[in-house]
Tab-separated table of C-alpha atoms in Angstrom:
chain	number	residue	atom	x	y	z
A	1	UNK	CA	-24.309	-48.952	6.695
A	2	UNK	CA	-25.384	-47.988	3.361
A	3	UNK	CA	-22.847	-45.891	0.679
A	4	UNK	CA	-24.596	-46.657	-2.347
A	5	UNK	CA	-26.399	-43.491	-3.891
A	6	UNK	CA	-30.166	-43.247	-4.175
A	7	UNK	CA	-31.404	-43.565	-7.812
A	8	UNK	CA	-32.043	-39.825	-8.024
A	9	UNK	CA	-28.848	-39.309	-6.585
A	10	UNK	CA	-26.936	-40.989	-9.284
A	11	UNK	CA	-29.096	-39.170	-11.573
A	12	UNK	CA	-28.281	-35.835	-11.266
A	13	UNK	CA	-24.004	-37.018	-10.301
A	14	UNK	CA	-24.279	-38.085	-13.843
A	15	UNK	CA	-26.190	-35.177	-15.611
A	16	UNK	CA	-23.805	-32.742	-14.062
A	17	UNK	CA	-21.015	-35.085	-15.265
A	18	UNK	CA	-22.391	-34.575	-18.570
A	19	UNK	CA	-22.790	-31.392	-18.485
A	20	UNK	CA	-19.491	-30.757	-17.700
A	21	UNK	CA	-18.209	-33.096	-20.283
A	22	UNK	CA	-20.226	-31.562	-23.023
A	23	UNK	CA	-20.676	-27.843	-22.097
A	24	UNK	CA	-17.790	-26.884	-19.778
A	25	UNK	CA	-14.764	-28.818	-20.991
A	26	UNK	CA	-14.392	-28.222	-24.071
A	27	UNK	CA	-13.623	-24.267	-22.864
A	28	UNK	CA	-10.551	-25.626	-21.606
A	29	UNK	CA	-7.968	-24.794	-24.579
A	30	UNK	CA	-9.603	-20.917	-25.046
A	31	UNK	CA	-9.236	-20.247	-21.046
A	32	UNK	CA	-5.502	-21.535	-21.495
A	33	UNK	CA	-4.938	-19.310	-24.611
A	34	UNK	CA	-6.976	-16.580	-23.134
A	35	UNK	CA	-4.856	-16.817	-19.771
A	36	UNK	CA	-1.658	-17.119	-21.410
A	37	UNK	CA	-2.528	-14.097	-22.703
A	38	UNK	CA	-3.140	-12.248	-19.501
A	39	UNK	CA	-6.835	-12.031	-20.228
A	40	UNK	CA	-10.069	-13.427	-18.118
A	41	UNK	CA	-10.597	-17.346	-18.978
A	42	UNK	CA	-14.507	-17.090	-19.937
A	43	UNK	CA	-15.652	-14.144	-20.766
A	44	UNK	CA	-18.557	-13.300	-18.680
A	45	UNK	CA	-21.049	-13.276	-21.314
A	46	UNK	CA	-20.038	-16.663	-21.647
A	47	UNK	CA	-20.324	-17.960	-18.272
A	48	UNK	CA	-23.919	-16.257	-17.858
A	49	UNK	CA	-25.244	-18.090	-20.700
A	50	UNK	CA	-23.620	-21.258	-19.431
A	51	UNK	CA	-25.397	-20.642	-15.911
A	52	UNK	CA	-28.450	-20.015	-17.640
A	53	UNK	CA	-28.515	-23.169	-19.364
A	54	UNK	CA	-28.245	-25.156	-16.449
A	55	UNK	CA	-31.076	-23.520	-14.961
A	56	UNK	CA	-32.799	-24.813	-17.714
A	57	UNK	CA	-32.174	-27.946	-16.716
A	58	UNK	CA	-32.933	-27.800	-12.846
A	59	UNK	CA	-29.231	-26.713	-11.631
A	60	UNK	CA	-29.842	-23.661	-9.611
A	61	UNK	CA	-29.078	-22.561	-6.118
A	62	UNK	CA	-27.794	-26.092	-5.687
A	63	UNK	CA	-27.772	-25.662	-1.430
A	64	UNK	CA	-30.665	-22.742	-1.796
A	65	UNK	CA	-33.984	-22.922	-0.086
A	66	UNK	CA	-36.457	-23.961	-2.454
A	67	UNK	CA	-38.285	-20.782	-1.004
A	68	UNK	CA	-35.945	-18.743	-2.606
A	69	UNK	CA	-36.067	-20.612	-6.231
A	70	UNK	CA	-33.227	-23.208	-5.284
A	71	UNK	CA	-32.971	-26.708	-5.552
A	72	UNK	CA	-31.888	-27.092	-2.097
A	73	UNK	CA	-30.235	-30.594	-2.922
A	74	UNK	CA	-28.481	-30.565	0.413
A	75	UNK	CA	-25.027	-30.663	1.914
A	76	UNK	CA	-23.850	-34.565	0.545
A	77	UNK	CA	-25.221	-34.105	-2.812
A	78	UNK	CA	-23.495	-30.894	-3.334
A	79	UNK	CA	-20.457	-31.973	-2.283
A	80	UNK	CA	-20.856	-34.773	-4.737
A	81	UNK	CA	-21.600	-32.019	-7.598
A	82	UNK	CA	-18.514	-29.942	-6.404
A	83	UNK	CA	-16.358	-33.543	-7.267
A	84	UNK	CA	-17.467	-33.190	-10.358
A	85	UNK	CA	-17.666	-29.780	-11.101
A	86	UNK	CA	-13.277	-30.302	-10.077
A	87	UNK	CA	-12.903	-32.355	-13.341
A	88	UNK	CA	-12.465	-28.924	-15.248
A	89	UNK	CA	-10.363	-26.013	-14.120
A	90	UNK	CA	-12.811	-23.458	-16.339
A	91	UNK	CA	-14.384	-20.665	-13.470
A	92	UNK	CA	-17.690	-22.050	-13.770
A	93	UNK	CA	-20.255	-22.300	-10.778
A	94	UNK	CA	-24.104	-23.052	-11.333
A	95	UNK	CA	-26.024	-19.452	-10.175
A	96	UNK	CA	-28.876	-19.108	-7.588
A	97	UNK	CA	-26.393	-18.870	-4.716
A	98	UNK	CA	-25.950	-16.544	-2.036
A	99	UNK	CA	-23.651	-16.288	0.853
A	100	UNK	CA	-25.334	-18.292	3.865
A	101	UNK	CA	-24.993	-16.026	6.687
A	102	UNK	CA	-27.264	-13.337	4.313
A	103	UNK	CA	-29.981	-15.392	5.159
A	104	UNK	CA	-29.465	-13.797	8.998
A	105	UNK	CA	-30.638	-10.784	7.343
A	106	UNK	CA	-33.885	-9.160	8.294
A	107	UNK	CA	-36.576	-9.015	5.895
A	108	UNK	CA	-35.315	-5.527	4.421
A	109	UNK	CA	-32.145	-6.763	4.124
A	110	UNK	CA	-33.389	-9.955	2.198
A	111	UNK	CA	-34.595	-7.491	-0.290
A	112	UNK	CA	-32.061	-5.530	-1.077
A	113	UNK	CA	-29.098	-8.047	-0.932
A	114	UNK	CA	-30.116	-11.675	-0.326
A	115	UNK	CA	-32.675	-11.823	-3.007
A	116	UNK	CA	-30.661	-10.031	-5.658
A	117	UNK	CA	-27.860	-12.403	-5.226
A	118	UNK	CA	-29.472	-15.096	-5.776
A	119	UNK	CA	-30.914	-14.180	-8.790
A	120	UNK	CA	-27.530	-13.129	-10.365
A	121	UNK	CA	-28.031	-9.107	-10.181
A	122	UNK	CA	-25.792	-8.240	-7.000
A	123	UNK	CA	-22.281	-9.799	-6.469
A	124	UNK	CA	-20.652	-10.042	-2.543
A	125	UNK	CA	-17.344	-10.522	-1.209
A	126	UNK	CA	-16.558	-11.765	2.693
A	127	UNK	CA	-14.128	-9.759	4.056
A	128	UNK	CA	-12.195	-10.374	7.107
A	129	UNK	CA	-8.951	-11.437	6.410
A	130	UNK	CA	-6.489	-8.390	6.896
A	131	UNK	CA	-2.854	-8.287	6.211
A	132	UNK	CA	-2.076	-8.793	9.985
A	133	UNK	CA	-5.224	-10.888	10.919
A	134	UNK	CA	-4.731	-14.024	8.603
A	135	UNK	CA	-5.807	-16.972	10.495
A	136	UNK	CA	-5.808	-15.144	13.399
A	137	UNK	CA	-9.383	-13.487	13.060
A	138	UNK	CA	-9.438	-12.612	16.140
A	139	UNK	CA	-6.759	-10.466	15.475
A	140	UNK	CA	-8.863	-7.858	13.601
A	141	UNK	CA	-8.019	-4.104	13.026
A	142	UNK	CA	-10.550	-2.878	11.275
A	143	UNK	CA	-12.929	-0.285	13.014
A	144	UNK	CA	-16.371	1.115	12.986
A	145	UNK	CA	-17.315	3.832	15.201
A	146	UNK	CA	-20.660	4.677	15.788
A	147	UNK	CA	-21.632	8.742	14.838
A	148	UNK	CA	-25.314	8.927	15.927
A	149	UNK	CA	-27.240	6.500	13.439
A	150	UNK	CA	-24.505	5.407	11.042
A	151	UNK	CA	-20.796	3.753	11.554
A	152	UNK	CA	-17.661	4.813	10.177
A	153	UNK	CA	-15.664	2.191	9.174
A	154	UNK	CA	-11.552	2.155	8.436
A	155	UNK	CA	-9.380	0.171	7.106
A	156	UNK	CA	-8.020	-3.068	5.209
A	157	UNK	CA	-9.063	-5.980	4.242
A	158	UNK	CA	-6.812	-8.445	1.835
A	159	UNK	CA	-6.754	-11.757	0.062
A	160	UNK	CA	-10.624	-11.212	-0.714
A	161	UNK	CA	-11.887	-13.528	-2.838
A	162	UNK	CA	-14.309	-11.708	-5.378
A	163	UNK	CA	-13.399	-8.294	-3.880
A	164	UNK	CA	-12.767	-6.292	-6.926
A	165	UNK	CA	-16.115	-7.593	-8.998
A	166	UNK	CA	-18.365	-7.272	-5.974
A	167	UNK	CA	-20.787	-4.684	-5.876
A	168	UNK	CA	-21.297	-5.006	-1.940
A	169	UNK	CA	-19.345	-6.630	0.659
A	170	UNK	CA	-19.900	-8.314	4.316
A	171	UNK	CA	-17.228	-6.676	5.892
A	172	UNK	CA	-16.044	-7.305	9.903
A	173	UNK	CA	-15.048	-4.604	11.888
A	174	UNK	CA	-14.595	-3.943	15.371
A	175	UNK	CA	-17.095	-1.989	17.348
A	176	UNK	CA	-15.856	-1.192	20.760
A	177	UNK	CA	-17.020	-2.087	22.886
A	178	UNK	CA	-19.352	-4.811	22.009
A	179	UNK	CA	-17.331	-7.018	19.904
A	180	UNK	CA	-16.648	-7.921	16.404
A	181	UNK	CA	-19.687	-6.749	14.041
A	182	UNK	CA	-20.522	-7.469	10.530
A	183	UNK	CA	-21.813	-4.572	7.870
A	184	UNK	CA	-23.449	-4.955	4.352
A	185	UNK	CA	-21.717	-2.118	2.735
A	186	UNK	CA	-22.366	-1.338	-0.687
A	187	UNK	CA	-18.795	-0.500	-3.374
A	188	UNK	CA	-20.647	3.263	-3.600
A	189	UNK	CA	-21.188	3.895	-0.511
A	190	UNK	CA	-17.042	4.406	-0.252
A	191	UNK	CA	-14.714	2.025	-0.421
A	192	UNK	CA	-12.573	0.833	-3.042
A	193	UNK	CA	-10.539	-2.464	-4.191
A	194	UNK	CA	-6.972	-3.997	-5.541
A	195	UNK	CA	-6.266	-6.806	-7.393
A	196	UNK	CA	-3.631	-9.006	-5.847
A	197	UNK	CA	-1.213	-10.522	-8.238
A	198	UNK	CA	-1.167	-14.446	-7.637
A	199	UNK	CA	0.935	-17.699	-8.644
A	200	UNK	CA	-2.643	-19.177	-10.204
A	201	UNK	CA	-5.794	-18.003	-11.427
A	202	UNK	CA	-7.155	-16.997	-8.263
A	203	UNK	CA	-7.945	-13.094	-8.420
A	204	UNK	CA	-8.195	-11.761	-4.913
A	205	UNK	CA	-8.392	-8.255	-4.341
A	206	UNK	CA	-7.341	-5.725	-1.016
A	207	UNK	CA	-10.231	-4.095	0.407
A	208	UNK	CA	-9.605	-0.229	1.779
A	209	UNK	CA	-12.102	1.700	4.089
A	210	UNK	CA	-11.516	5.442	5.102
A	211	UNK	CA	-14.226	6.150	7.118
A	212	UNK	CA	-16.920	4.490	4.873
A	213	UNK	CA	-20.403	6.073	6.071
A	214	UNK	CA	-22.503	2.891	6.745
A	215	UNK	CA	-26.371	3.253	7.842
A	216	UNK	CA	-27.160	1.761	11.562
A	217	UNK	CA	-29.856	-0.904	9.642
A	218	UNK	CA	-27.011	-2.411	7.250
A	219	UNK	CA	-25.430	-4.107	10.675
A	220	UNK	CA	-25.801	-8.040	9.906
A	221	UNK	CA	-27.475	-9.791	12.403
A	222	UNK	CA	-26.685	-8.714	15.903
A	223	UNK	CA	-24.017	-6.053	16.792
A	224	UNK	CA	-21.069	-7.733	18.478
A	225	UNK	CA	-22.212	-10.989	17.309
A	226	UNK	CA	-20.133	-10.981	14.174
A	227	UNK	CA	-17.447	-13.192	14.827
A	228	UNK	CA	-19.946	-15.985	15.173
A	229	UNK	CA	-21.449	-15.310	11.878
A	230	UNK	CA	-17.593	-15.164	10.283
A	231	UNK	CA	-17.118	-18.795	11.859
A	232	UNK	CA	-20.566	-19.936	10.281
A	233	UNK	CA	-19.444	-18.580	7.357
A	234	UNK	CA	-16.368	-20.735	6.949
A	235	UNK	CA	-17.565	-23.609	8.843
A	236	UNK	CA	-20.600	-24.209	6.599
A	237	UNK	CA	-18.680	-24.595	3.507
A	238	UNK	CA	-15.075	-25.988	4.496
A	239	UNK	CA	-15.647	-29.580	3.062
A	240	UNK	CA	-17.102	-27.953	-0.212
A	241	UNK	CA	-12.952	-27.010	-0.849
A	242	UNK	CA	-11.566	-30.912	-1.009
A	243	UNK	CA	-15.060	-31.824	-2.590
A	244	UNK	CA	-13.443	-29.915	-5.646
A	245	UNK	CA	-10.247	-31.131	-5.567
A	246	UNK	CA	-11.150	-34.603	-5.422
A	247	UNK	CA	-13.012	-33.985	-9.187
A	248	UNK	CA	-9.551	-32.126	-10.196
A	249	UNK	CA	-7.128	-34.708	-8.836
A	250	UNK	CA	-9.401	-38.083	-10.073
A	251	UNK	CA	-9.336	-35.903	-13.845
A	252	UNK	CA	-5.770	-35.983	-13.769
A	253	UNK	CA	-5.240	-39.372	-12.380
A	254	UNK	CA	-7.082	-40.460	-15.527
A	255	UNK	CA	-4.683	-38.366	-17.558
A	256	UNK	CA	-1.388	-40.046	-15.993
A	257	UNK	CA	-3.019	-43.405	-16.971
A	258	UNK	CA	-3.518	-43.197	-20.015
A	259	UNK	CA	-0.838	-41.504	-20.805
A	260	UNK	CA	1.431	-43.683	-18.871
A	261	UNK	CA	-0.089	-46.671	-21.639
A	262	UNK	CA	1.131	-44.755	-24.514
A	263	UNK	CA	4.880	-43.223	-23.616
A	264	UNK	CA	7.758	-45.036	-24.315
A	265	UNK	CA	10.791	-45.570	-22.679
A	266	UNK	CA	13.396	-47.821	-23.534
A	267	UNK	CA	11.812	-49.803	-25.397
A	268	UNK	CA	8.116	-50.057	-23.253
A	269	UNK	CA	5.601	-48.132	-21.951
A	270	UNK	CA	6.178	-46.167	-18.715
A	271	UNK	CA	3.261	-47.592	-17.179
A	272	UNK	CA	5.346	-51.342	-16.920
A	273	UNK	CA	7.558	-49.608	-14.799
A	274	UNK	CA	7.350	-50.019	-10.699
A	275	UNK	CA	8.161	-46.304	-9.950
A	276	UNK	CA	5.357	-45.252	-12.443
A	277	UNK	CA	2.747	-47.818	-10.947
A	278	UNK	CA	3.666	-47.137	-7.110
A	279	UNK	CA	2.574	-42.963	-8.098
A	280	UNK	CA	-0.463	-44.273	-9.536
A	281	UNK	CA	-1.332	-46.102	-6.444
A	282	UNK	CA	-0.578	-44.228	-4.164
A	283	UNK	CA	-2.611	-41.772	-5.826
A	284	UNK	CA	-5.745	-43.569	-5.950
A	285	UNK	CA	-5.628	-44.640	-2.273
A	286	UNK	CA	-5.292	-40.980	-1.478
A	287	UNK	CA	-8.300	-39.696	-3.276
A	288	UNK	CA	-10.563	-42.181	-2.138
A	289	UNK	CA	-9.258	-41.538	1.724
A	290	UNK	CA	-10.449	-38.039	1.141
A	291	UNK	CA	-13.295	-38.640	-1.031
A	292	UNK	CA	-15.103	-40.567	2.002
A	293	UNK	CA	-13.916	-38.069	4.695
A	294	UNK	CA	-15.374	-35.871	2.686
A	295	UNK	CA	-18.293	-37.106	2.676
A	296	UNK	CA	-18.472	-37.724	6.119
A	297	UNK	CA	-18.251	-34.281	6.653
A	298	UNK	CA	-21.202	-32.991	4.491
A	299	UNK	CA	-22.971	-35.987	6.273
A	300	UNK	CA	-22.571	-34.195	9.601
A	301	UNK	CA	-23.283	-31.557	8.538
A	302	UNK	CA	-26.895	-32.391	6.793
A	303	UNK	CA	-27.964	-34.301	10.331
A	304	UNK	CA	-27.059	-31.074	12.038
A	305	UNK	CA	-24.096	-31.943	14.085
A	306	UNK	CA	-21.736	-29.888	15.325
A	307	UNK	CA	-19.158	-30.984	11.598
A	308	UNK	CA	-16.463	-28.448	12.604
A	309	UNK	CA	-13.764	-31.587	13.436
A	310	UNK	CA	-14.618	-33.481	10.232
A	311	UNK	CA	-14.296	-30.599	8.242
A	312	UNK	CA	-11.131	-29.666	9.440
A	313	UNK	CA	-10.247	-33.379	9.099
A	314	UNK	CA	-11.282	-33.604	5.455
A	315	UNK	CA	-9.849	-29.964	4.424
A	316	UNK	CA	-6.635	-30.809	5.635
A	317	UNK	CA	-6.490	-34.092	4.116
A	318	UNK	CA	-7.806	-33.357	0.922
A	319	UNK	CA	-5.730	-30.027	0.220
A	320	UNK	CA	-2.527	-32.410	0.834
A	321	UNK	CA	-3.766	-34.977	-1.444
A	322	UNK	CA	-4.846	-32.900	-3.956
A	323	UNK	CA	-0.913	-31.273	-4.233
A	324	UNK	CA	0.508	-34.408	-3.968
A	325	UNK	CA	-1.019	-35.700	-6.550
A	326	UNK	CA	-0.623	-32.785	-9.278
A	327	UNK	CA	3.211	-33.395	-8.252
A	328	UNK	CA	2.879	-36.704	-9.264
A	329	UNK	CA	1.014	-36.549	-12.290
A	330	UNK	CA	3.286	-33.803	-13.448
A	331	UNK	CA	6.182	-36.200	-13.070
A	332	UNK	CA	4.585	-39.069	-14.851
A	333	UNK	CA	3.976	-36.786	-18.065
A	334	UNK	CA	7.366	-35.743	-17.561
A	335	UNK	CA	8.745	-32.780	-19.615
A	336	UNK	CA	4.884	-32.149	-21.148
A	337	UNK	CA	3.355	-31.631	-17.615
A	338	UNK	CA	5.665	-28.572	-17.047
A	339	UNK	CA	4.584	-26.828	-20.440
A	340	UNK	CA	1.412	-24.346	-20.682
A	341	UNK	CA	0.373	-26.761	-23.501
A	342	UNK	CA	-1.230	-28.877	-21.007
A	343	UNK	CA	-3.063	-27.903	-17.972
A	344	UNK	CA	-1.456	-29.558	-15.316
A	345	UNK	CA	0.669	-26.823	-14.420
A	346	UNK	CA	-2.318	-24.709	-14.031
A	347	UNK	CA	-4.154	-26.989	-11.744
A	348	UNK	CA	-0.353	-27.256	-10.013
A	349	UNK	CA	-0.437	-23.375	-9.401
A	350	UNK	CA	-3.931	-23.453	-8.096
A	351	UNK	CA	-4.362	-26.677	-6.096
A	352	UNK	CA	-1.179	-24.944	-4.142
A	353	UNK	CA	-4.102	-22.492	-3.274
A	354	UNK	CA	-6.132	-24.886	-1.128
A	355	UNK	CA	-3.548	-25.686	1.770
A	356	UNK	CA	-3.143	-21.805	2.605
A	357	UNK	CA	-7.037	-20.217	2.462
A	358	UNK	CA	-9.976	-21.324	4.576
A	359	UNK	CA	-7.775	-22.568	7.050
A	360	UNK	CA	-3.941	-23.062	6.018
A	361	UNK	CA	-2.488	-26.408	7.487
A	362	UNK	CA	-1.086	-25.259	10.255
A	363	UNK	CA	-4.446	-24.064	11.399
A	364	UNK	CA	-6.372	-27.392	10.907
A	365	UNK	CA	-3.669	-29.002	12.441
A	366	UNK	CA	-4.218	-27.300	15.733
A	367	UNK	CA	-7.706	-27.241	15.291
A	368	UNK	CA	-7.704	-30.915	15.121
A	369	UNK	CA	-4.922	-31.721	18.532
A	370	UNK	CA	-7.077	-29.027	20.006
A	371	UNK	CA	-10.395	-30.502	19.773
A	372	UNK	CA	-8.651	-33.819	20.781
A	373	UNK	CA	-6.867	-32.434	23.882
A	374	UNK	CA	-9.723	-30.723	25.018
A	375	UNK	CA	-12.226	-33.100	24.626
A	376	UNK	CA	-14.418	-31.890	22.161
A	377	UNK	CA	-13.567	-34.903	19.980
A	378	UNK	CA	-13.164	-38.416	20.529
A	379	UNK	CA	-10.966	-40.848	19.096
A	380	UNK	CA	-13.009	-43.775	17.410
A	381	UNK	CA	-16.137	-41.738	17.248
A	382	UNK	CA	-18.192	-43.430	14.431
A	383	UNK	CA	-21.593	-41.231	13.278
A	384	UNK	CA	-21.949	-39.427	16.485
């Protein structure tokens, strides 16, 4: 059993570490200033000349087929990138992506949404959380009733990440009586968004539909087959949400250190003190526990196995670790780590994001005893 990285591997873990380093982090204070002051971190000028620079150096559409112009690095090295992409909290994503269920589009639909994503001119949403359908997707209310060659679809959609920049969104609805469906509906073709107010940076938005008109060829894949493509959707990715907090909770590990070195406290540094070393500790064992179920995960999921257990595994264990360890780190600096003048109470705010969407706790949890109870996971079930 092998975990070393491949030569190439290393290569492009530490080119997007310097990247980051050189290009990314040193946004940091203006996002804080810029945030404090109620405005957008980067300005999106900003960000688009970031992304374009990194195309220039081979980072774009990181998972994308190279068909479609990506680098198509594959599931374990872009969970590797997303670690280190977490050592900043600027907004900053390399470009070239797309939503993977577009690529169940037909050919048309390639054209006019696929294709235009990932070359930075269209922006989507996924929308199928509703405000009494959380993890409960099933749940649904939205509708879309068929009038002769087009759908009408009604009602609400909430907690939609991207929702109110989006220009078109892959919205599920219910069409009786086949099932759950899921439409490519453009913003003019109707309906309309609302920010959501949040504890961190996150800017989701509530979705409204009243009777959106919605052509018969903008169905996504197969009618009534839409709840399938909603559980690819979030199945795909899942791992890719501790990936990042492992890069955000090793950046402030490194922060408590060394600043654990330098405080004093009756007369020594902090970091000669038991309590101080136990947080540290405890803190490293944790990342690295998630950091390798992690990668199991994305592991599974690039041999093609069925990674739904793993990922639920390593979500839940990584969104835990990555709060627990913001706590910490906040105590260790102490009055400083509650102040704006740093960003750990940022990362604090947000990292509280990760054990509620995708999947809250509660929901891996049962997941997981599910899977067990039922059989469709093993205990002591190494690579299979």
């Amino acid at each position: 059993m092998d975990f070393s990285l491949s030569t190439e591997e290393r290569q492009i873990r530490d080119t997007v570490r310097a990247f980051v380093e050189k290009e990314v982090m040193p946004l940091e204070p203006e996002v804080l200033r810029n945030e404090r002051a109620g405005q957008p971190g980067v300005p999106a000028d900003v960000l688009r000349e970031l992304r374009l620079k990194a195309k220039r150096m081979g980072f774009w559409g990181i998972n994308t087929p190279e068909e479609y112009g990506g680098a198509a690095l594959g599931p374990i090295m872009s969970a590797i990138i997303a670690m280190e992409m977490g050592r900043t909290f600027v907004p900053f994503t390399f470009g070239g992506s797309a939503d993977n269920i577009l690529y169940a589009g037909n050919e048309e639909q390639k054209r006019r949404y696929l294709i235009p994503t990932i070359e930075g001119e269209r922006r989507s949403c996924f929308a199928i959380t509703e405000p009494g359908a959380g993890s409960d997707a099933r749940n649904i209310r939205t509708r879309a009733v068929r009038d002769g060659s087009e759908w009408l679809i009604s009602g609400e959609k909430t907690f939609i990440t991207g929702g109110s920049e989006a220009d078109f969104v892959m919205v599920f609805a219910v069409t009786e009586p086949y099932g759950v469906t899921c439409f490519l509906v453009d913003r003019d073709m109707g309906w309309k968004s609302e920010p959501i107010p949040t504890m961190g940076e996150w800017g989701p938005a509530s979705l409204v539909f009243e009777d959106v008109r919605v052509p018969e060829e903008n169905i996504l894949g197969e009618l009534g087959k839409g709840f399938e493509l909603a559980m690819e959707w979030i199945g795909q990715g899942r791992y890719m949400i501790p990936a990042r907090a492992i890069g955000s909770a090793e950046r402030m590990l490194g922060m408590a250190v060394d600043y654990a070195k330098i405080r004093k406290s009756m007369g020594q540094a902090i970091s000669e003190y038991q309590a101080i070393q136990w947080m540290i500790a405890d803190s490293q064992v944790e990342i690295e526990a998630a950091k390798w179920l992690t990668l199991y995960a994305a592991w599974q999921v690039q041999e093609g196995m069925d990674a739904r257990h793993a990922s639920s595994i390593a979500k839940l264990n990584g969104a835990v670790m990555a709060n627990q360890v913001v706590d910490r780190v906040l105590q260790i600096h102490g009055g400083m780590g509650y102040t704006k003048e740093l960003p750990i109470e940022r990362w604090y705010r947000e990292l509280r994001l990760l054990r509620i969407f995708e999947g809250t706790d509660e929901i891996q949890r049962r997941t997981i005893a599910r899977n067990l109870l039922k059989g469709h996971a093993r205990l002591g079930a190494i690579g299979e």
